[in-house]
Short mmCIF file of C-alpha atoms and ligand atoms in Angstrom, two decimals:
data_model
loop_
_atom_site.label_atom_id
_atom_site.label_comp_id
_atom_site.label_asym_id
_atom_site.label_seq_id
_atom_site.Cartn_x
_atom_site.Cartn_y
_atom_site.Cartn_z
CA MET A 234 79.86 70.64 137.75
CA ASP A 235 81.35 73.94 136.55
CA SER A 236 81.59 76.81 138.95
CA ARG A 237 81.62 80.56 138.56
CA ASP A 238 81.63 83.38 141.05
CA CYS A 239 80.87 87.07 141.13
CA ASP A 240 80.11 89.89 143.57
CA VAL A 241 76.45 90.34 142.69
CA LEU A 242 74.21 87.86 140.92
CA ILE A 243 70.91 88.89 139.32
CA LEU A 244 68.19 86.30 138.64
CA GLY A 245 65.98 87.37 135.73
CA ALA A 246 66.65 89.89 132.94
CA GLY A 247 63.25 91.61 132.86
CA THR A 248 62.73 95.23 133.91
CA ALA A 249 63.86 94.78 137.53
CA GLY A 250 66.77 92.48 136.66
CA LEU A 251 68.24 94.73 133.96
CA LYS A 252 68.06 97.77 136.26
CA ALA A 253 69.65 95.75 139.08
CA TYR A 254 72.46 94.62 136.77
CA LYS A 255 73.22 98.19 135.68
CA ALA A 256 73.10 99.56 139.24
CA ALA A 257 75.42 96.89 140.65
CA THR A 258 77.83 97.25 137.72
CA ALA A 259 77.82 101.05 138.07
CA ARG A 260 78.97 100.62 141.67
CA GLY A 261 81.91 98.57 140.44
CA ALA A 262 80.59 95.13 141.41
CA ASP A 263 81.59 92.12 139.36
CA THR A 264 78.02 91.21 138.27
CA LEU A 265 76.42 88.25 136.48
CA ILE A 266 72.81 87.92 135.31
CA VAL A 267 70.86 84.68 134.79
CA GLU A 268 67.99 84.56 132.29
CA ARG A 269 66.10 81.51 131.09
CA GLY A 270 64.10 83.08 128.26
CA PRO A 271 64.89 85.05 125.14
CA GLY A 272 64.99 88.39 127.00
CA GLY A 273 62.62 91.30 126.50
CA SER A 274 60.32 92.00 129.43
CA THR A 275 56.80 91.19 130.53
CA CYS A 276 56.01 94.91 130.17
CA THR A 277 56.94 95.07 126.51
CA ARG A 278 56.04 91.56 125.35
CA VAL A 279 52.74 90.78 127.07
CA GLY A 280 52.04 93.55 129.57
CA CYS A 281 51.94 97.35 129.73
CA MET A 282 52.74 98.09 126.10
CA PRO A 283 50.56 95.70 124.04
CA SER A 284 47.67 96.38 126.43
CA LYS A 285 48.06 100.15 125.95
CA LEU A 286 48.25 99.63 122.18
CA LEU A 287 44.97 97.72 122.22
CA ILE A 288 43.45 100.41 124.44
CA ALA A 289 44.56 103.03 121.89
CA ALA A 290 42.77 101.13 119.10
CA GLY A 291 39.64 100.87 121.23
CA ARG A 292 39.78 104.59 122.03
CA ALA A 293 40.00 105.46 118.34
CA ALA A 294 36.83 103.47 117.61
CA HIS A 295 35.07 104.89 120.66
CA GLN A 296 35.89 108.47 119.73
CA ALA A 297 34.81 107.95 116.13
CA ARG A 298 31.47 106.55 117.34
CA GLY A 299 31.09 109.35 119.87
CA ALA A 300 31.82 112.13 117.38
CA ALA A 301 28.12 112.44 116.53
CA ALA A 302 27.47 113.87 120.02
CA PHE A 303 29.56 116.89 118.96
CA GLY A 304 27.68 117.28 115.69
CA VAL A 305 30.45 115.57 113.73
CA ASP A 306 29.32 112.68 111.56
CA ALA A 307 32.15 110.16 111.16
CA GLY A 308 29.92 107.71 109.27
CA ALA A 309 29.57 104.03 110.13
CA VAL A 310 32.56 102.90 112.19
CA THR A 311 34.00 99.54 111.21
CA VAL A 312 36.88 97.77 112.91
CA ASP A 313 39.37 95.77 110.83
CA ALA A 314 40.65 93.20 113.33
CA THR A 315 43.58 92.22 111.15
CA ARG A 316 44.89 95.78 111.05
CA VAL A 317 44.21 96.31 114.75
CA TRP A 318 46.39 93.31 115.66
CA GLN A 319 49.00 94.20 113.05
CA ARG A 320 49.54 97.61 114.63
CA VAL A 321 49.48 96.23 118.19
CA ARG A 322 52.15 93.66 117.31
CA ALA A 323 54.29 95.90 115.11
CA GLU A 324 54.54 98.63 117.77
CA ARG A 325 54.87 96.02 120.52
CA ASP A 326 57.83 94.48 118.68
CA ARG A 327 59.61 97.86 118.61
CA PHE A 328 59.27 98.16 122.38
CA VAL A 329 60.52 94.58 122.81
CA GLN A 330 63.49 95.31 120.54
CA ALA A 331 64.51 98.28 122.67
CA VAL A 332 64.65 96.03 125.76
CA LEU A 333 66.47 93.33 123.81
CA ASP A 334 69.06 95.90 122.70
CA ASP A 335 69.61 96.73 126.36
CA TYR A 336 69.90 93.05 127.26
CA HIS A 337 72.25 92.24 124.38
CA ALA A 338 74.47 95.18 125.33
CA ILE A 339 75.50 93.14 128.38
CA PRO A 340 78.80 91.39 127.57
CA ALA A 341 78.07 87.74 126.69
CA GLU A 342 80.38 86.45 129.44
CA ARG A 343 78.25 88.29 132.03
CA VAL A 344 75.08 86.37 131.07
CA VAL A 345 74.30 82.84 132.26
CA HIS A 346 71.53 81.19 130.22
CA GLY A 347 69.13 78.87 132.00
CA THR A 348 66.83 78.50 134.98
CA ALA A 349 68.32 79.42 138.34
CA ARG A 350 67.69 77.31 141.45
CA PHE A 351 69.21 78.12 144.85
CA CYS A 352 71.45 75.51 146.44
CA ALA A 353 72.60 77.76 149.31
CA ALA A 354 71.98 81.30 150.52
CA ASP A 355 74.90 82.55 148.41
CA ALA A 356 74.72 80.27 145.37
CA VAL A 357 72.46 79.00 142.60
CA ILE A 358 72.66 76.14 140.13
CA VAL A 359 72.04 76.93 136.45
CA GLY A 360 72.20 73.81 134.29
CA ASP A 361 75.47 72.22 135.30
CA THR A 362 77.05 75.40 136.64
CA ARG A 363 77.15 76.55 140.25
CA VAL A 364 77.27 80.33 140.50
CA THR A 365 78.33 81.82 143.83
CA ALA A 366 77.83 85.47 144.80
CA ARG A 367 80.18 87.09 147.30
CA ARG A 368 78.03 90.17 148.06
CA GLY A 369 74.44 89.54 147.11
CA ILE A 370 71.81 87.86 144.96
CA VAL A 371 68.84 89.79 143.53
CA ILE A 372 65.70 87.77 142.80
CA ALA A 373 63.98 89.49 139.86
CA THR A 374 62.09 86.56 138.37
CA GLY A 375 58.77 88.37 137.85
CA GLY A 376 55.33 86.76 137.99
CA HIS A 377 53.09 84.61 135.81
CA PRO A 378 49.38 84.44 134.95
CA ILE A 379 47.10 81.82 136.44
CA VAL A 380 43.94 80.21 135.13
CA PRO A 381 41.37 79.82 137.92
CA GLU A 382 39.98 76.36 138.64
CA LEU A 383 36.49 77.37 137.48
CA LEU A 384 37.79 77.55 133.90
CA ALA A 385 39.20 73.99 133.87
CA PRO A 386 36.23 72.61 131.83
CA VAL A 387 36.84 75.14 129.03
CA ARG A 388 40.65 75.43 129.20
CA ASP A 389 41.07 75.41 125.37
CA LEU A 390 39.05 78.60 125.02
CA VAL A 391 40.85 80.48 127.78
CA ARG A 392 43.54 83.05 127.15
CA THR A 393 45.75 84.96 129.52
CA HIS A 394 47.70 88.16 128.95
CA GLU A 395 50.47 85.92 127.59
CA THR A 396 48.32 84.65 124.71
CA ILE A 397 45.58 87.26 124.13
CA PHE A 398 47.82 89.45 121.95
CA ASP A 399 48.35 86.50 119.56
CA LEU A 400 44.74 86.69 118.36
CA ASP A 401 44.16 87.47 114.67
CA THR A 402 40.45 88.11 114.94
CA LEU A 403 38.11 89.63 117.48
CA PRO A 404 35.69 87.30 119.27
CA ARG A 405 31.99 88.18 119.06
CA ALA A 406 31.73 87.82 122.83
CA LEU A 407 34.42 87.72 125.50
CA ALA A 408 34.22 87.01 129.22
CA VAL A 409 36.89 88.45 131.45
CA ILE A 410 37.39 86.74 134.79
CA GLY A 411 38.81 89.32 137.18
CA ALA A 412 37.94 93.03 137.46
CA GLY A 413 41.43 94.21 138.40
CA PRO A 414 43.34 96.75 136.28
CA LEU A 415 44.41 94.14 133.70
CA GLY A 416 40.92 92.67 133.21
CA LEU A 417 39.17 96.03 133.05
CA GLU A 418 41.67 97.65 130.69
CA LEU A 419 41.51 94.81 128.20
CA GLY A 420 37.77 94.31 128.71
CA GLN A 421 37.01 97.94 127.87
CA ALA A 422 39.40 97.91 124.90
CA PHE A 423 37.69 94.83 123.42
CA ALA A 424 34.26 96.32 124.11
CA ARG A 425 35.20 99.49 122.21
CA LEU A 426 36.36 97.34 119.31
CA GLY A 427 32.84 95.93 119.07
CA VAL A 428 33.16 92.82 121.25
CA ASP A 429 30.33 92.00 123.65
CA VAL A 430 32.26 91.91 126.95
CA THR A 431 31.22 90.52 130.32
CA VAL A 432 33.54 91.05 133.29
CA ILE A 433 33.02 88.67 136.21
CA ASP A 434 34.54 89.03 139.66
CA GLY A 435 33.86 87.47 143.04
CA GLY A 436 34.41 90.84 144.77
CA GLN A 437 32.65 94.18 144.47
CA HIS A 438 35.72 96.31 143.80
CA VAL A 439 37.07 97.21 140.37
CA GLY A 440 40.52 98.28 139.18
CA GLY A 441 42.08 97.83 142.61
CA LEU A 442 39.98 100.69 144.05
CA LYS A 443 39.39 100.40 147.80
CA ASP A 444 37.36 103.60 148.20
CA PRO A 445 33.66 102.59 148.13
CA ALA A 446 32.36 105.89 146.73
CA VAL A 447 34.96 106.10 143.96
CA ASN A 448 34.41 102.41 143.27
CA ARG A 449 30.67 103.01 142.82
CA ALA A 450 31.38 105.85 140.40
CA ALA A 451 33.82 103.64 138.46
CA VAL A 452 31.33 100.77 138.25
CA ALA A 453 28.63 103.14 136.99
CA ALA A 454 30.93 104.58 134.32
CA LEU A 455 32.41 101.29 133.11
CA GLY A 456 29.06 99.52 133.26
CA ARG A 457 27.91 101.68 130.34
CA GLU A 458 30.31 99.82 128.03
CA MET A 459 30.54 96.31 129.49
CA THR A 460 28.40 93.97 131.57
CA LEU A 461 29.89 93.89 135.06
CA ALA A 462 28.91 90.86 137.14
CA LEU A 463 30.44 91.68 140.52
CA GLY A 464 30.29 89.74 143.79
CA VAL A 465 29.31 86.55 141.99
CA GLU A 466 30.59 82.98 141.88
CA ALA A 467 30.57 81.83 138.25
CA ALA A 468 30.61 78.31 136.79
CA ALA A 469 31.84 77.51 133.26
CA SER A 470 30.85 74.81 130.80
CA ALA A 471 31.44 74.10 127.11
CA THR A 472 28.47 74.43 124.74
CA ASP A 473 27.78 71.99 121.89
CA ASP A 474 28.86 74.60 119.35
CA GLY A 475 32.30 75.11 120.90
CA ARG A 476 31.58 78.20 122.98
CA VAL A 477 31.71 78.84 126.71
CA ARG A 478 28.66 79.23 128.91
CA LEU A 479 29.19 81.08 132.16
CA THR A 480 26.48 81.08 134.77
CA TRP A 481 26.17 82.80 138.12
CA GLU A 482 23.32 83.54 140.46
CA GLY A 483 21.02 85.86 138.55
CA GLY A 484 22.93 85.87 135.27
CA GLU A 485 24.62 84.06 132.42
CA ALA A 486 26.71 84.76 129.34
CA THR A 487 27.72 82.66 126.35
CA VAL A 488 31.04 83.73 124.88
CA ASP A 489 33.63 82.65 122.31
CA GLN A 490 36.70 83.24 124.46
CA VAL A 491 37.54 83.83 128.10
CA LEU A 492 40.36 86.02 129.38
CA ALA A 493 41.68 84.87 132.75
CA ALA A 494 42.79 87.99 134.62
CA THR A 495 42.82 86.80 138.20
CA GLY A 496 46.27 87.93 139.25
CA ARG A 497 49.93 87.16 138.67
CA PRO A 498 51.63 85.32 141.52
CA PRO A 499 55.42 85.64 141.77
CA SER A 500 57.54 83.15 139.80
CA LEU A 501 59.43 81.62 142.72
CA ALA A 502 58.47 77.93 142.68
CA GLU A 503 61.52 76.81 140.73
CA LEU A 504 63.98 78.75 142.89
CA ALA A 505 64.04 76.20 145.76
CA LEU A 506 63.98 79.07 148.27
CA GLU A 507 63.82 76.57 151.13
CA THR A 508 67.58 76.06 150.67
CA THR A 509 68.26 79.71 151.53
CA GLY A 510 66.92 79.80 155.09
CA LEU A 511 64.89 82.94 154.22
CA ALA A 512 61.67 83.71 156.12
CA LEU A 513 58.80 83.05 153.69
CA ASP A 514 55.20 84.22 154.02
CA GLU A 515 52.21 81.86 153.70
CA HIS A 516 52.47 82.02 149.88
CA GLY A 517 56.17 81.13 149.89
CA THR A 518 57.25 84.69 149.06
CA PRO A 519 60.37 85.93 150.88
CA GLU A 520 59.75 88.66 153.44
CA PHE A 521 61.79 91.73 152.55
CA ASP A 522 62.17 95.36 153.53
CA SER A 523 60.37 97.40 150.86
CA ARG A 524 62.90 100.23 151.19
CA SER A 525 66.17 98.33 150.75
CA HIS A 526 64.59 95.27 149.07
CA ARG A 527 66.78 93.12 151.34
CA CYS A 528 65.35 89.91 152.81
CA GLY A 529 65.90 90.13 156.58
CA ASP A 530 69.62 90.47 157.31
CA SER A 531 70.57 88.13 154.47
CA ALA A 532 72.43 89.07 151.29
CA ILE A 533 69.39 88.16 149.17
CA PHE A 534 67.22 90.91 147.66
CA VAL A 535 63.86 90.85 145.88
CA ALA A 536 62.75 93.31 143.19
CA GLY A 537 59.81 93.65 140.81
CA ASP A 538 56.81 91.35 140.61
CA ALA A 539 58.80 88.53 142.23
CA GLY A 540 58.20 90.26 145.56
CA ALA A 541 54.40 90.58 145.12
CA TRP A 542 54.72 94.16 146.42
CA ARG A 543 53.37 96.94 144.20
CA PRO A 544 53.46 94.90 140.96
CA VAL A 545 53.78 97.89 138.65
CA LEU A 546 56.49 98.87 136.23
CA HIS A 547 57.98 101.91 137.93
CA GLU A 548 58.38 100.00 141.20
CA ALA A 549 59.98 97.06 139.34
CA ALA A 550 62.49 99.42 137.71
CA ARG A 551 63.20 101.39 140.90
CA GLY A 552 63.26 98.26 143.09
CA GLY A 553 65.73 96.66 140.69
CA ARG A 554 67.97 99.72 140.80
CA ILE A 555 67.83 99.85 144.60
CA ALA A 556 68.44 96.12 145.07
CA GLY A 557 71.40 96.09 142.67
CA ASP A 558 72.87 99.19 144.25
CA VAL A 559 72.40 98.10 147.88
CA ALA A 560 73.72 94.59 147.11
CA ALA A 561 76.87 96.28 145.77
CA GLY A 562 77.26 98.46 148.86
CA GLY A 563 74.91 101.44 148.30
CA LYS A 564 72.32 102.95 150.66
CA PRO A 565 68.58 102.68 150.01
CA PRO A 566 66.71 105.90 149.09
CA ARG A 567 63.28 106.87 150.48
CA ARG A 568 60.18 104.80 149.78
CA LEU A 569 57.76 106.38 147.28
CA PRO A 570 54.02 106.70 147.83
CA ALA A 571 52.06 103.78 146.40
CA PHE A 572 50.71 104.64 142.95
CA ALA A 573 48.62 102.49 140.64
CA ILE A 574 46.61 103.29 137.54
CA ALA A 575 44.11 101.30 135.49
CA PHE A 576 44.10 102.88 132.03
CA THR A 577 40.38 102.52 131.53
CA GLU A 578 38.28 105.57 130.71
CA PRO A 579 37.74 107.03 133.19
CA ASN A 580 41.24 106.25 134.52
CA LEU A 581 41.11 104.52 137.91
CA VAL A 582 43.90 105.69 140.18
CA SER A 583 45.02 104.92 143.73
CA VAL A 584 47.77 107.04 145.30
CA GLY A 585 49.31 106.96 148.76
CA ARG A 586 47.26 105.58 151.64
CA ASP A 587 44.24 103.63 150.49
CA PHE A 588 40.79 103.89 152.03
CA ASP A 589 41.21 100.69 154.08
CA SER A 590 44.36 101.95 155.79
CA LEU A 591 43.29 105.52 156.59
CA PRO A 592 44.04 106.71 160.13
CA GLU A 593 41.00 107.25 162.35
CA GLN A 594 41.03 111.05 162.17
CA ALA A 595 41.55 111.13 158.42
CA ARG A 596 39.51 113.72 156.54
CA ILE A 597 38.10 113.13 153.07
CA GLY A 598 37.26 115.69 150.41
CA ALA A 599 35.40 114.87 147.19
CA ALA A 600 34.76 116.38 143.77
CA LYS A 601 32.35 114.98 141.20
CA VAL A 602 33.57 114.82 137.63
CA CYS A 603 30.14 116.00 136.39
CA ASP A 604 30.78 119.34 138.17
CA ASN A 605 34.04 119.92 136.29
CA GLY A 606 33.77 122.28 133.32
CA ARG A 607 36.43 120.66 131.18
CA ALA A 608 35.01 117.16 131.61
CA THR A 609 31.63 118.46 130.41
CA VAL A 610 33.27 120.22 127.44
CA ASP A 611 34.90 116.94 126.44
CA GLY A 612 31.76 114.85 127.03
CA GLU A 613 33.48 112.72 129.68
CA ASP A 614 31.56 113.67 132.78
CA GLN A 615 31.54 110.39 134.77
CA GLY A 616 33.55 109.74 137.91
CA LEU A 617 34.63 110.99 141.31
CA VAL A 618 37.82 112.22 142.97
CA ARG A 619 38.42 111.76 146.70
CA LEU A 620 41.44 113.13 148.55
CA TYR A 621 42.54 112.02 152.00
CA GLY A 622 44.24 114.20 154.61
CA ASP A 623 45.58 113.28 158.03
CA ALA A 624 44.88 114.97 161.37
CA ASP A 625 47.89 117.29 160.84
CA GLY A 626 46.44 118.53 157.55
CA ARG A 627 48.89 116.67 155.31
CA LEU A 628 47.76 115.12 152.05
CA ILE A 629 48.10 111.33 152.44
CA GLY A 630 46.20 109.70 149.60
CA ALA A 631 43.65 109.79 146.83
CA ALA A 632 41.26 107.57 144.94
CA ILE A 633 40.34 108.79 141.50
CA ALA A 634 37.95 107.72 138.75
CA ALA A 635 38.23 110.55 136.27
CA PRO A 636 39.19 111.53 132.72
CA GLY A 637 42.90 112.38 132.78
CA GLY A 638 43.12 110.61 136.14
CA GLU A 639 46.65 109.45 135.29
CA HIS A 640 47.81 113.08 135.35
CA LEU A 641 45.88 113.94 138.50
CA GLY A 642 47.49 110.91 140.16
CA HIS A 643 50.98 112.18 139.36
CA LEU A 644 50.24 115.56 140.94
CA VAL A 645 48.95 113.88 144.10
CA ALA A 646 51.92 111.47 144.23
CA LEU A 647 54.34 114.38 143.93
CA ALA A 648 52.54 116.36 146.64
CA ILE A 649 52.48 113.39 149.04
CA ASP A 650 56.14 112.63 148.40
CA ARG A 651 57.01 116.24 149.27
CA GLY A 652 54.91 116.17 152.45
CA THR A 653 52.58 118.90 151.12
CA ASP A 654 49.68 119.95 153.35
CA VAL A 655 46.18 120.06 151.90
CA ALA A 656 45.86 123.85 152.30
CA THR A 657 49.03 124.46 150.27
CA PHE A 658 47.93 121.89 147.71
CA ALA A 659 44.57 123.66 147.28
CA ASP A 660 46.25 127.04 146.93
CA GLN A 661 48.13 126.37 143.68
CA ALA A 662 47.83 127.86 140.24
CA TRP A 663 45.06 125.58 138.96
CA TYR A 664 44.41 126.54 135.37
CA HIS A 665 40.85 126.79 134.05
CA PRO A 666 39.19 124.87 132.47
CA THR A 667 41.16 121.69 133.25
CA VAL A 668 40.36 118.37 134.88
CA GLU A 669 43.17 119.24 137.34
CA GLU A 670 40.65 121.62 138.94
CA LEU A 671 39.00 118.47 140.33
CA LEU A 672 41.95 118.19 142.71
CA GLN A 673 41.53 121.76 143.87
CA ALA A 674 37.78 121.23 144.38
CA ALA A 675 38.39 118.02 146.38
CA ALA A 676 41.12 119.70 148.46
CA ARG A 677 38.86 122.67 149.25
CA ASP A 678 36.03 120.29 150.13
CA LEU A 679 38.40 118.47 152.51
CA LEU A 680 39.30 121.79 154.15
CA GLY A 681 35.63 122.72 154.44
CA ALA A 682 36.42 125.91 152.51
CA ALA A 683 33.61 128.00 151.00
CA ASP A 684 33.53 127.93 147.21
C1 FAD B 949 48.69 92.89 130.78
C2 FAD B 949 49.54 93.69 131.74
C3 FAD B 949 49.50 95.06 131.70
C4 FAD B 949 50.29 95.81 132.55
N1 FAD B 949 50.22 97.16 132.48
C5 FAD B 949 50.97 97.90 133.31
C6 FAD B 949 50.94 99.32 133.20
O1 FAD B 949 50.23 99.89 132.38
N2 FAD B 949 51.72 100.04 134.05
C7 FAD B 949 52.50 99.42 135.01
O2 FAD B 949 53.17 100.13 135.77
N3 FAD B 949 52.57 98.07 135.10
C8 FAD B 949 51.83 97.31 134.27
N4 FAD B 949 51.92 95.95 134.33
C9 FAD B 949 52.85 95.35 135.33
C10 FAD B 949 54.29 95.34 134.81
O3 FAD B 949 54.31 94.81 133.51
C11 FAD B 949 55.16 94.51 135.75
O4 FAD B 949 55.09 95.07 137.05
C12 FAD B 949 56.62 94.45 135.32
O5 FAD B 949 56.73 94.10 133.98
C13 FAD B 949 57.39 93.44 136.19
O6 FAD B 949 58.75 93.38 135.78
P1 FAD B 949 59.72 92.30 136.43
O7 FAD B 949 61.11 92.71 136.10
O8 FAD B 949 59.39 92.07 137.86
O9 FAD B 949 59.39 90.92 135.69
P2 FAD B 949 59.65 90.40 134.19
O10 FAD B 949 59.73 91.49 133.21
O11 FAD B 949 58.59 89.35 133.99
O12 FAD B 949 61.07 89.70 134.25
C14 FAD B 949 61.28 88.46 134.92
C15 FAD B 949 62.36 87.69 134.15
O13 FAD B 949 62.82 86.60 134.98
C16 FAD B 949 63.06 85.46 134.16
N5 FAD B 949 63.00 84.29 135.06
C17 FAD B 949 61.95 83.85 135.79
N6 FAD B 949 62.32 82.81 136.56
C18 FAD B 949 63.63 82.58 136.31
C19 FAD B 949 64.58 81.65 136.82
N7 FAD B 949 64.26 80.77 137.78
N8 FAD B 949 65.84 81.69 136.32
C20 FAD B 949 66.19 82.60 135.37
N9 FAD B 949 65.34 83.53 134.87
C21 FAD B 949 64.08 83.51 135.34
C22 FAD B 949 61.93 85.52 133.14
O14 FAD B 949 62.23 84.77 131.99
C23 FAD B 949 61.84 87.04 132.87
O15 FAD B 949 62.68 87.43 131.79
C24 FAD B 949 51.16 95.16 133.48
C25 FAD B 949 51.23 93.77 133.51
C26 FAD B 949 50.44 93.04 132.65
C27 FAD B 949 50.53 91.54 132.70
#
């Protein structure tokens, strides 16, 4: 067996791995990176970017159809599936190429091609090479989609986010299993492109929202465009004409395709983590400090979706940077507030503390989207904003279902990160008429201030 060594070894060249590589190298560490695939990232190939491209196509159709409400007749709206997919894939490929350029800029002798498997806490085997790391190993192997057992009888008609963007046509009817951000975003995009969409979930919550009131508002808004079957156990069977029949108590749907969107567990199974002596949770995921990304007092770090902690792009990038830097001798920076967005319309946003983890004396302020002038102007008046404050008057979280919610979420994240109190947050220059005024209204409601 060949052997190689380095200071810092990165496993996986996706978003987290590439950032970790650059951070460790920048600190002067002799760094190697192992990648088993062609490079490019989940985000660009089969994640954030193609999904946002499909959403953009859906929005264009939706706005054209909705123009009549403003007295503008856009005529009959038709969707050319071939051109929709062509644009999604052409733009997607440009994003992938940018990541590949980054990956290929790494000197060839710094890249080890193949699947990594630990053989000790400081070494992995890749093919017939043992690679030992003197200072640290960063696990950045990402996650993968799963197909739930209920879809076993119709497996051939099931797609995941890894295969849905390969379609050339649009199904007449699509079932989405899972009402998380991924399922809802794609479900709404397909619905807007003229597909009859049914979203099925065993729970009552959508888009990762924990706040019951905001969740209700989100369900009401999204239910206008798709059938939402929530809190149900579905069964699937194949029909004689090659379709899928889904049944649940009180409902049924017959569809051409099913999108499995029931989560993305970390890709750790092939790593043989048992050889490292790391403490693993009940799912086999290493326990790590979410500030330094270090596993216990070992020299192994976890970043990105591999850690099953905040599986979103900005945390993968930042976690990769931190892990690479700390492995090479740096100090971890502060932890950011949690921040997640489902790019449905209305946007569904969770920032900071979620409803389930609010302290007992937390105070909640709310603002209805239908009371916001700008939302009415734009004909997007569905949703609710709720802000959370602690007993000391500091802003600690928000749940948002609102047009432009992505922007509102950023303002709240910034305010929480800076330790802003609710009174100061309310007393800003809030321009009129903007959807940002929803934040001011919710903050003033929390403070019990007169209008
Ligand atoms: C449909 C969809 C939409 C999304 N939309 C958003 C969004 O809008 N905003 C957002 O913030 N997040 C979004 N996400 C989440 C975001 O894409 C991920 O959080 C992010 O891409 C994770 O990056 P990563 O570096 O952890 O993993 P990846 O980019 O998957 O990289 C992991 C790499 O590790 C390699 N690898 C795995 N195992 C091994 C091994 N044993 N040896 C060697 N190499 C290995 C893989 O080949 C891969 O290249 C979305 C995800 C999906 C699926």
